[in-house]
Tab-separated table of C-alpha atoms and ligand atoms in Angstrom:
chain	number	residue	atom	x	y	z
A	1	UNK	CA	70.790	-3.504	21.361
A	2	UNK	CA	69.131	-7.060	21.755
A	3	UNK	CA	70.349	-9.348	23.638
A	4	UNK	CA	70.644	-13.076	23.150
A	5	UNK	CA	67.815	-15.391	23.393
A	6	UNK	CA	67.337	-17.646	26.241
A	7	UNK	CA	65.278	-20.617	25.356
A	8	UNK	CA	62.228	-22.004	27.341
A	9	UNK	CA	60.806	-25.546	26.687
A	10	UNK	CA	57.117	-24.878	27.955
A	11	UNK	CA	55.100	-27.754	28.410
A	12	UNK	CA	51.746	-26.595	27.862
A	13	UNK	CA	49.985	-24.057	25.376
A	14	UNK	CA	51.473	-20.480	25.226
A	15	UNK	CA	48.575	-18.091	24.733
A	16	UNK	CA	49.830	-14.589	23.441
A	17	UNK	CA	47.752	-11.722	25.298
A	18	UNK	CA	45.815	-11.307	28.490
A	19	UNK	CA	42.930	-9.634	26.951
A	20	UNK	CA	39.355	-11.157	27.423
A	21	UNK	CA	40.185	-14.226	24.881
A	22	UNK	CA	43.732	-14.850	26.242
A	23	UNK	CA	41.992	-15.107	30.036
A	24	UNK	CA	39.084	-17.204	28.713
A	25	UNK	CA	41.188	-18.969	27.103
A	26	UNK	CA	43.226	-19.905	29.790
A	27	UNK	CA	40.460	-20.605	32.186
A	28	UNK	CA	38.307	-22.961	29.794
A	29	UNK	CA	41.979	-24.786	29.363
A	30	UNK	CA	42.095	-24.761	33.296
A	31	UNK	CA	38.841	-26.079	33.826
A	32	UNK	CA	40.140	-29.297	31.937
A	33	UNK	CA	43.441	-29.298	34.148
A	34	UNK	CA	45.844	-28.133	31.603
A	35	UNK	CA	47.842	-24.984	32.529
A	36	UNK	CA	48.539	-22.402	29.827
A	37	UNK	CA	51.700	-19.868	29.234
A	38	UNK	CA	49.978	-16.276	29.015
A	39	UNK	CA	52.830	-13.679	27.104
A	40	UNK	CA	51.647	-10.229	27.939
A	41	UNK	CA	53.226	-7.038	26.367
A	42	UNK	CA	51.769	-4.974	28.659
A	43	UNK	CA	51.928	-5.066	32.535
A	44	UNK	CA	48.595	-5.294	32.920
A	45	UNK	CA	45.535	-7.480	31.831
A	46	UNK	CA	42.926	-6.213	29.288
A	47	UNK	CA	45.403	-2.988	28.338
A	48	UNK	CA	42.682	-2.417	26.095
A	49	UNK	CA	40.371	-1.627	28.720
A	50	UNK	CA	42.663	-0.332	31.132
A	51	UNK	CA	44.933	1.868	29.035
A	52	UNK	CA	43.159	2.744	25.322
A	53	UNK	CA	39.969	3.550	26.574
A	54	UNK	CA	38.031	7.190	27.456
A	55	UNK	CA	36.451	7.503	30.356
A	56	UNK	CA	32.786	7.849	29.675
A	57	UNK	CA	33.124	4.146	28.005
A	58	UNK	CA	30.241	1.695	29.368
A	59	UNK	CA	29.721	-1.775	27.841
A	60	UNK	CA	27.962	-1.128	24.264
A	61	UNK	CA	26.403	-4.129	24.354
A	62	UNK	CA	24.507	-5.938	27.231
A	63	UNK	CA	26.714	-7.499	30.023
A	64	UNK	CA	24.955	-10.831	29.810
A	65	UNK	CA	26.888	-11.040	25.730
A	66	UNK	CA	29.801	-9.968	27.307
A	67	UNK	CA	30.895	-12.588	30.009
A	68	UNK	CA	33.511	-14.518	29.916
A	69	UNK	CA	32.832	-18.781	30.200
A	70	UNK	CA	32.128	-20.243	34.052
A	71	UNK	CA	32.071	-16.533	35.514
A	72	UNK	CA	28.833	-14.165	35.359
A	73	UNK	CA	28.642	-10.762	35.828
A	74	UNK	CA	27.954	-9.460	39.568
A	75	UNK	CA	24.247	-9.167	40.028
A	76	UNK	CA	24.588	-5.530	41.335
A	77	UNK	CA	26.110	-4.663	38.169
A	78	UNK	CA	23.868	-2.122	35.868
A	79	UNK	CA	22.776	-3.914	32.390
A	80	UNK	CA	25.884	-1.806	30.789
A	81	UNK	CA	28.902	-1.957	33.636
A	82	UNK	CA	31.421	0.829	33.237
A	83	UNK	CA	34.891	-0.294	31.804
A	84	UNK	CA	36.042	-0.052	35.720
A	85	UNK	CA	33.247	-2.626	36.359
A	86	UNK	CA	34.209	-4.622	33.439
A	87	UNK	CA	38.056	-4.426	34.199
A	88	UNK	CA	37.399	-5.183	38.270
A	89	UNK	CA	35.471	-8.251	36.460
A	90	UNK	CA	38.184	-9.098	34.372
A	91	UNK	CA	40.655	-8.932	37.574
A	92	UNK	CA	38.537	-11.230	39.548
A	93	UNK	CA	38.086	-13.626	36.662
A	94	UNK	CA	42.125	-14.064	36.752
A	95	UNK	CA	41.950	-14.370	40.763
A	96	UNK	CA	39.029	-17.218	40.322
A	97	UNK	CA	40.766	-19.158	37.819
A	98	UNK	CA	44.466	-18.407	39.373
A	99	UNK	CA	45.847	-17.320	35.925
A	100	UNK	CA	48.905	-15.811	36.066
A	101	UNK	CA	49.989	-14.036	33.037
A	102	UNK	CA	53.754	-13.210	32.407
A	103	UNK	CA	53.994	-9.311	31.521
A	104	UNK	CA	56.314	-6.882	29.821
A	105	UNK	CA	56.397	-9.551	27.073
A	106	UNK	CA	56.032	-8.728	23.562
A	107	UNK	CA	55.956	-11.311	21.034
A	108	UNK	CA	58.026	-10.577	17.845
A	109	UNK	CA	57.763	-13.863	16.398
A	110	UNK	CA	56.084	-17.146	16.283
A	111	UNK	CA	57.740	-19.531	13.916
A	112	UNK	CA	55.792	-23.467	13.422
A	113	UNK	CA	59.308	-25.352	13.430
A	114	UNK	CA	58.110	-28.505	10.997
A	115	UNK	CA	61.660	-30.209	11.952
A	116	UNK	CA	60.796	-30.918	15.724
A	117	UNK	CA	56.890	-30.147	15.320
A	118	UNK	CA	56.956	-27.067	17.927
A	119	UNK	CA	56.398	-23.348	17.796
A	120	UNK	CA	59.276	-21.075	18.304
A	121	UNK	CA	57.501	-17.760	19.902
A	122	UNK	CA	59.967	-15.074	20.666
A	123	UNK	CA	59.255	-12.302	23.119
A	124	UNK	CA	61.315	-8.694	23.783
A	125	UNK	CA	61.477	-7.623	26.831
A	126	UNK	CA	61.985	-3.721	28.227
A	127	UNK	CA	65.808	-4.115	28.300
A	128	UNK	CA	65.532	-5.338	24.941
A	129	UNK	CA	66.201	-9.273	26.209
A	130	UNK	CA	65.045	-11.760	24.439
A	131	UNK	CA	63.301	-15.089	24.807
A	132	UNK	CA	62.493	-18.146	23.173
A	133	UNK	CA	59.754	-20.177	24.578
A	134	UNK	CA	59.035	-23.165	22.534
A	135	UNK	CA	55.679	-25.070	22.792
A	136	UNK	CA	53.675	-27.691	21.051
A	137	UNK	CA	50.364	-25.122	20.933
A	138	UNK	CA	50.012	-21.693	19.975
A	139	UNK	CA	46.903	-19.610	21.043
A	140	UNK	CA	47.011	-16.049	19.739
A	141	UNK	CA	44.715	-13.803	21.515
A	142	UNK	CA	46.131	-10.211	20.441
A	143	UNK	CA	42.933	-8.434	19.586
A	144	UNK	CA	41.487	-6.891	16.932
A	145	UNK	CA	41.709	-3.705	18.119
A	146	UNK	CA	44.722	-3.452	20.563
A	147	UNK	CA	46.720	-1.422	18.090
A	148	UNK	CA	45.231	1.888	17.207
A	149	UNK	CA	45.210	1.843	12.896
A	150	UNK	CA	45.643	5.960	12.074
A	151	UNK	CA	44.780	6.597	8.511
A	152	UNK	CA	46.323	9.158	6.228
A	153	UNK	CA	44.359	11.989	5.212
A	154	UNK	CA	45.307	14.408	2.511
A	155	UNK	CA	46.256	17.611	4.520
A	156	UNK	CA	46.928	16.108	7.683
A	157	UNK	CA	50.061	17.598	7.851
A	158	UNK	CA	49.399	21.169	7.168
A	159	UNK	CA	46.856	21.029	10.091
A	160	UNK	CA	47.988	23.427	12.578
A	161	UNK	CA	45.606	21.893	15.675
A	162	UNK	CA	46.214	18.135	17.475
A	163	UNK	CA	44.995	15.031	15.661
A	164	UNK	CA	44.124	12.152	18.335
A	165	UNK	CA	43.286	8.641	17.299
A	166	UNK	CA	40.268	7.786	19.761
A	167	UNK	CA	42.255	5.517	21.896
A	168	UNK	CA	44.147	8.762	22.762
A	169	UNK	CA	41.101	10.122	23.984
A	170	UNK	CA	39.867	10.692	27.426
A	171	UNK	CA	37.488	13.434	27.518
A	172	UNK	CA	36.087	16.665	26.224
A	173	UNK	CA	37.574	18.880	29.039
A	174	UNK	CA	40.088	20.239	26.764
A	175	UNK	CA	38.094	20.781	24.010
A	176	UNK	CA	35.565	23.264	25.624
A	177	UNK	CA	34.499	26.080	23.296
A	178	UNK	CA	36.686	24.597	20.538
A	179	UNK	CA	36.068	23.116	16.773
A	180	UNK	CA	36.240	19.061	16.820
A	181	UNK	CA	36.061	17.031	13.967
A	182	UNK	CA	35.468	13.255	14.443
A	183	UNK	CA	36.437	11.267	11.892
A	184	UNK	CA	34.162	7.758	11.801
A	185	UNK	CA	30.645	7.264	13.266
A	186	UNK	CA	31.228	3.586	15.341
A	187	UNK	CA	30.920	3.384	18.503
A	188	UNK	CA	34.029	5.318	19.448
A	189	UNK	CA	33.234	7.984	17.250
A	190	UNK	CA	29.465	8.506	18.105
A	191	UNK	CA	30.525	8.107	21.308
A	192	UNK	CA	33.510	10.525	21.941
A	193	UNK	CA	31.393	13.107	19.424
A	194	UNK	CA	28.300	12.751	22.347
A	195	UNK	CA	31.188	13.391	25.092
A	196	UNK	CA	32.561	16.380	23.565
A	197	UNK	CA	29.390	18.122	22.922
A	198	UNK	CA	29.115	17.468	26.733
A	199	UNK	CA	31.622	19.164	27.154
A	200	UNK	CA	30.668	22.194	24.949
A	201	UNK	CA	32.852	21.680	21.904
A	202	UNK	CA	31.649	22.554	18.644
A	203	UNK	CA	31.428	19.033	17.557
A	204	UNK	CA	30.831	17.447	13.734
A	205	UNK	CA	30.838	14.374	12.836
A	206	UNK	CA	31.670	13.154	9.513
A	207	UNK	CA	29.974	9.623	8.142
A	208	UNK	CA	31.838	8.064	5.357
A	209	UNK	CA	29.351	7.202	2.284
A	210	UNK	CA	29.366	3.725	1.024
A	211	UNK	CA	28.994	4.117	-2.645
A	212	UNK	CA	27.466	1.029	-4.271
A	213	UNK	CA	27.664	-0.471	-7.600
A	214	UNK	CA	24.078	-1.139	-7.847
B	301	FAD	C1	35.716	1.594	22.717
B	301	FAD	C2	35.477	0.103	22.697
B	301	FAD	C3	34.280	-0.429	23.179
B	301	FAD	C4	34.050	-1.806	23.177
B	301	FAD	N1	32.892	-2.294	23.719
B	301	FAD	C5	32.689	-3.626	23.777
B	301	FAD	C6	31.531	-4.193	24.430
B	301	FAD	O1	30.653	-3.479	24.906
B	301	FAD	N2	31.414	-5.537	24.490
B	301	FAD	C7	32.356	-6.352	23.951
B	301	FAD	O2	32.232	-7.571	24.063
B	301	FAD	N3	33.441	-5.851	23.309
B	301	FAD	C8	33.636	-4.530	23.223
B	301	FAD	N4	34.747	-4.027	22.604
B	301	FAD	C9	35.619	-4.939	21.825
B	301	FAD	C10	36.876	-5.396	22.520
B	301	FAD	O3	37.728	-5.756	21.459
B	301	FAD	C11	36.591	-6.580	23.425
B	301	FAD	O4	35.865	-6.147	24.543
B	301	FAD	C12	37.798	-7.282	24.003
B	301	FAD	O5	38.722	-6.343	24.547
B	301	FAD	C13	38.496	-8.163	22.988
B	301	FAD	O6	39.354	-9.002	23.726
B	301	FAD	P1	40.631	-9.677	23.117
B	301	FAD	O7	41.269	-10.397	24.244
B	301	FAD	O8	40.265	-10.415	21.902
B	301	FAD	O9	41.548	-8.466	22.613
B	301	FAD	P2	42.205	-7.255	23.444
B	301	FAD	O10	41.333	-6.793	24.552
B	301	FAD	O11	42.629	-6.261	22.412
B	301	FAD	O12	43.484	-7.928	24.103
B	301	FAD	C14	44.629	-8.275	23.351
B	301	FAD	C15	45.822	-8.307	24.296
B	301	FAD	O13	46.934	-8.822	23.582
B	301	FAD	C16	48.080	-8.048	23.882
B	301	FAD	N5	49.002	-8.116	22.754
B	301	FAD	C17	48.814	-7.637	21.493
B	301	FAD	N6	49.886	-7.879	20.722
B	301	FAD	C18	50.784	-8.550	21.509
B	301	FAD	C19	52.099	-9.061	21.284
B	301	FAD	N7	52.702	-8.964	20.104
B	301	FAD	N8	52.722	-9.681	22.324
B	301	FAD	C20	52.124	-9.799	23.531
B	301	FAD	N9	50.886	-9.322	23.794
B	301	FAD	C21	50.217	-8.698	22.794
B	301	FAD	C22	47.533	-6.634	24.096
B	301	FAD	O14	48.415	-5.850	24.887
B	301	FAD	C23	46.202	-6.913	24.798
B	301	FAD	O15	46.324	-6.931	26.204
B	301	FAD	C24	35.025	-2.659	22.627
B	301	FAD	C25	36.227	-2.131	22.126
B	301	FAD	C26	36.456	-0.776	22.158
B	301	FAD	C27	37.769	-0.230	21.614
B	302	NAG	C1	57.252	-3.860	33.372
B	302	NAG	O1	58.138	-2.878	32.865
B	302	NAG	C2	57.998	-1.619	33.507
B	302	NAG	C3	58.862	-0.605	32.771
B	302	NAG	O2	60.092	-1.152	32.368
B	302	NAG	C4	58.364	-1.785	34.994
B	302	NAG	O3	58.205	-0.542	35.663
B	302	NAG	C5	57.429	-2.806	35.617
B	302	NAG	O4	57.776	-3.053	36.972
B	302	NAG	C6	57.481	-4.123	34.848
B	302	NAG	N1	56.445	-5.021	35.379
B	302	NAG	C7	56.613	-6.342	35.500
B	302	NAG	C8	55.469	-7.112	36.056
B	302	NAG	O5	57.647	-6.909	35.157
């Protein structure tokens, strides 16, 4: 059952999600002395990184296009750091910049109240409790990928073996000797088709074919 809302009156911007953006965010905000309201569902920062993610997973792009503002890299970091690296990184970044992000707080709704000129973002805690913060400035930093999208597939359900969307994925070990079929050639799926060939699956990959008009 939910409980009542409590209300908050927060004086500065409420960013929702302590992923790279929400951090940035907060620390370019910082660097002009305003504080910032981070909402975290998770109890962690970057739950992308730290929770979604296989292990094998290195930067897929260089690390100098993947810093966050006013904070490089390490030096001793490799050209692609590992997503420990990159997560350490992202840990230090919230040390430097003393951002302190409010966890276990999922954001159900974010209302622009035109009467008083505020937002009304409500979060659900893991006893179900609810609160109300309401703020003059919204930031929404959720991601773009921080919830897994599983298609359907004709057949799915008369599959007798597992079906794992790749952010279920940690390695091949499992898989050893087995019949995989990856489903999407990105990153994740060239990647985690690589690892479980590694791993001596019987990997395939299957590559969806764009069919043009002309
Ligand atoms: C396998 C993989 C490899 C990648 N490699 C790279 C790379 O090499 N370089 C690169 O730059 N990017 C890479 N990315 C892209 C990745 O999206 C970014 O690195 C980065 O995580 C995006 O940051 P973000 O803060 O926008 O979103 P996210 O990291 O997704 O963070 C969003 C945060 O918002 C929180 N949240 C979501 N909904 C709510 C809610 N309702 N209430 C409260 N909190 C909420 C989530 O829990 C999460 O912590 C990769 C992604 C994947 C999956
Ligand atoms: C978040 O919720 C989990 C599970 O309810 C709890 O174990 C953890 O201590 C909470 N963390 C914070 C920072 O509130």
């Amino acid at each position: 059952m939910t409980k009542l809302a409590s209300c908050l009156w927060v004086t500065c911007p409420i960013i929702i999600g302590a992923g790279p953006s929400g951090l940035a965010t907060a620390a370019c905000l910082k660097k002009k002395d305003i504080p910032s309201l981070i909402l975290e569902r998770a109890d962690c920062i970057a739950s992308l990184w730290k929770l979604k993610t296989y292990d094998r997973l290195h930067l897929h792009l260089p690390k100098q296009f993947c810093e966050l503002p006013f904070m490089s890299f390490p030096a001793n970091f490799p050209t692609y750091p590992t997503k420990n690296q990159f997560f350490d990184y992202l840990e230090s970044y919230k040390n430097h910049f003393g951002l302190e992000p409010v966890f276990n707080k999922t954001v159900v709704s974010a209302e622009f109240d035109h009467r008083y000129g505020v937002w009304r973002v409500v979060t659900l805690g893991p006893e179900q409790e609810q609160i109300e913060y309401v703020s003059q400035w919204l930031v929404v930093a959720t991601g773009e990928n921080a919830d897994e999208v599983m298609p359907f597939i004709e057949g799915m359900c008369d599959f007798g073996g597992p079906i794992l969307h790749s952010s279920f994925y940690r390695n091949g070990r499992s898989y050893q000797g087995k019949d995989v079929l990856v489903v999407g050639c990105g990153n994740s799926g060239m990647e985690v088709a690589l690892d479980l060939a590694n791993f001596n699956a019987r990997t395939s990959l299957v590559v969806r074919v764009e069919i043009s008009d002309n």
